[in-house]
Short mmCIF file of C-alpha atoms in Angstrom, two decimals:
data_model
loop_
_atom_site.label_atom_id
_atom_site.label_comp_id
_atom_site.label_asym_id
_atom_site.label_seq_id
_atom_site.Cartn_x
_atom_site.Cartn_y
_atom_site.Cartn_z
CA MET A 1 -3.32 -11.74 -3.18
CA THR A 2 -0.64 -9.12 -2.63
CA THR A 3 0.77 -8.74 0.87
CA LEU A 4 0.38 -5.17 2.10
CA PRO A 5 3.32 -3.52 3.87
CA PRO A 6 3.02 -2.80 7.59
CA ILE A 7 1.70 0.64 8.47
CA THR A 8 1.78 2.80 11.60
CA VAL A 9 -0.79 5.49 12.36
CA SER A 10 -1.01 7.92 15.26
CA GLN A 11 -4.01 7.67 17.57
CA LEU A 12 -4.85 11.28 16.65
CA ASP A 13 -4.89 10.56 12.89
CA ARG A 14 -6.89 7.39 13.42
CA ASN A 15 -9.51 9.23 15.46
CA ARG A 16 -9.76 12.07 12.92
CA LEU A 17 -10.10 9.62 10.03
CA TYR A 18 -12.75 7.47 11.70
CA ALA A 19 -14.74 10.65 12.46
CA LEU A 20 -14.45 11.69 8.80
CA LEU A 21 -15.41 8.27 7.45
CA GLU A 22 -18.42 8.01 9.75
CA ARG A 23 -19.78 11.32 8.37
CA LEU A 24 -19.45 10.25 4.74
CA ASP A 25 -22.34 8.55 2.98
CA ASP A 26 -20.09 6.88 0.45
CA GLU A 27 -19.00 3.34 -0.24
CA SER A 28 -16.26 4.14 -2.73
CA GLU A 29 -13.21 1.99 -3.22
CA GLN A 30 -10.99 4.53 -1.43
CA ILE A 31 -13.31 4.68 1.60
CA GLU A 32 -13.36 0.90 1.96
CA PHE A 33 -9.58 0.74 1.47
CA LEU A 34 -9.04 3.42 4.11
CA TYR A 35 -11.24 1.57 6.61
CA ARG A 36 -9.23 -1.62 6.00
CA GLU A 37 -5.96 0.27 6.38
CA LEU A 38 -7.04 1.77 9.71
CA GLU A 39 -8.11 -1.66 10.96
CA ARG A 40 -4.75 -3.27 10.19
CA ALA A 41 -2.55 -0.36 11.31
CA THR A 42 -0.31 -0.37 14.35
CA VAL A 43 -1.60 2.60 16.36
CA VAL A 44 0.79 4.69 18.46
CA ALA A 45 0.66 7.89 20.49
CA PRO A 46 1.31 10.95 18.29
CA ASP A 47 4.68 11.61 19.94
CA MET A 48 5.73 8.00 19.26
CA LEU A 49 5.10 8.11 15.50
CA PRO A 50 8.44 7.58 13.74
CA ALA A 51 9.66 10.54 11.67
CA ASN A 52 9.95 8.33 8.57
CA VAL A 53 6.22 7.45 8.51
CA ALA A 54 3.58 9.23 6.40
CA SER A 55 0.87 10.92 8.46
CA LEU A 56 -1.71 13.64 8.03
CA GLY A 57 0.12 16.95 7.59
CA SER A 58 3.30 15.29 6.30
CA LYS A 59 4.97 16.47 3.12
CA LEU A 60 5.47 13.34 1.03
CA THR A 61 7.55 12.45 -1.97
CA PHE A 62 6.47 9.25 -3.69
CA ARG A 63 6.93 7.54 -7.02
CA ASN A 64 4.43 5.78 -9.24
CA GLU A 65 6.47 2.69 -10.11
CA ASP A 66 4.52 2.06 -13.31
CA THR A 67 5.16 5.50 -14.81
CA GLY A 68 8.36 6.46 -12.97
CA LYS A 69 6.79 9.84 -12.15
CA GLU A 70 7.52 11.35 -8.74
CA HIS A 71 4.92 13.35 -6.85
CA VAL A 72 5.30 15.75 -3.93
CA GLY A 73 2.46 16.95 -1.73
CA ILE A 74 1.08 17.34 1.76
CA LEU A 75 -1.29 14.63 3.01
CA VAL A 76 -4.43 16.41 4.23
CA MET A 77 -8.07 15.99 5.18
CA PRO A 78 -10.44 16.87 2.31
CA ARG A 79 -11.60 20.13 3.92
CA GLU A 80 -7.97 21.30 4.17
CA LEU A 81 -7.28 21.04 0.43
CA GLU A 82 -8.15 24.69 -0.18
CA HIS A 83 -5.26 25.72 2.09
CA TYR A 84 -2.59 23.78 0.21
CA ALA A 85 -1.68 24.16 -3.45
CA ASP A 86 0.13 20.81 -3.18
CA GLY A 87 -2.43 19.04 -0.98
CA ILE A 88 -3.18 15.34 -1.43
CA SER A 89 -6.53 14.37 0.06
CA ILE A 90 -6.53 11.32 2.28
CA LEU A 91 -9.64 10.26 0.31
CA THR A 92 -7.74 9.93 -2.97
CA ALA A 93 -6.21 6.64 -4.02
CA ALA A 94 -2.66 7.92 -3.52
CA GLY A 95 -3.50 9.62 -0.22
CA ALA A 96 -5.11 6.52 1.27
CA ALA A 97 -2.27 4.33 0.00
CA MET A 98 0.46 6.54 1.54
CA LEU A 99 -1.01 6.72 5.06
CA GLY A 100 1.21 4.96 7.57
CA LEU A 101 3.91 3.83 5.14
CA GLU A 102 7.54 4.29 6.09
CA ILE A 103 10.16 5.63 3.73
CA GLY A 104 11.23 2.97 1.24
CA ALA A 105 7.99 0.97 1.50
CA SER A 106 5.93 0.20 -1.58
CA ILE A 107 2.26 -0.59 -1.83
CA LEU A 108 0.39 -2.27 -4.65
CA TRP A 109 -3.37 -2.25 -4.75
CA HIS A 110 -6.08 -2.07 -7.36
CA HIS A 111 -7.90 1.18 -8.04
CA ARG A 112 -10.70 1.29 -10.60
CA GLY A 113 -9.59 -2.06 -11.96
CA LYS A 114 -5.97 -1.02 -12.49
CA PRO A 115 -2.96 -1.68 -10.27
CA LEU A 116 -1.52 1.29 -8.42
CA ASN A 117 2.10 0.71 -7.42
CA LEU A 118 3.56 3.48 -5.24
CA THR A 119 6.80 3.84 -3.27
CA LEU A 120 7.29 6.39 -0.50
CA LEU A 121 10.59 8.20 -1.01
CA ALA A 122 10.60 10.95 1.65
CA VAL A 123 8.58 12.34 4.55
CA SER A 124 8.93 15.67 6.34
CA ARG A 125 6.82 17.33 9.02
CA SER A 126 6.65 21.00 9.94
#
C-alpha cells in the first residue's frame, strides 16, 4: 500500500465539501477518495492555512509524473465550473488528489484501475 502525503484543509473547505458530498447520491471512486482525504486531513482555521497548500479557489500548477504533462487550473466546486474556463472540479480525480497538498508533494493513487501520479508545483490565491 502506498503511503499518502500529509494534507491540510481549512475548516471552511471541509464544511463545504462535506455538505456537497452529503447531497450527492453517488458512490464513485472519487467520492470515496474525497471522503477518506477529508477524514485524514489536518483541519485548520481558514486564516491559518499555509499559502503553499492547495485549497478550493486556488490556482494550481501540477504535473502528471507518468506523462510529464503540466496542468494549470483553479480548484472549484462542481457548480462553479461554468465560471472558470480553467476550472478543475473537486470531484475529478485530479481535483480530489490535489486538495490539501503542499507545493512539492506528490500523490499516487489508483483511478479506474490505473495509477495516477501527480506532483503539485505551484499554488496561488486571489
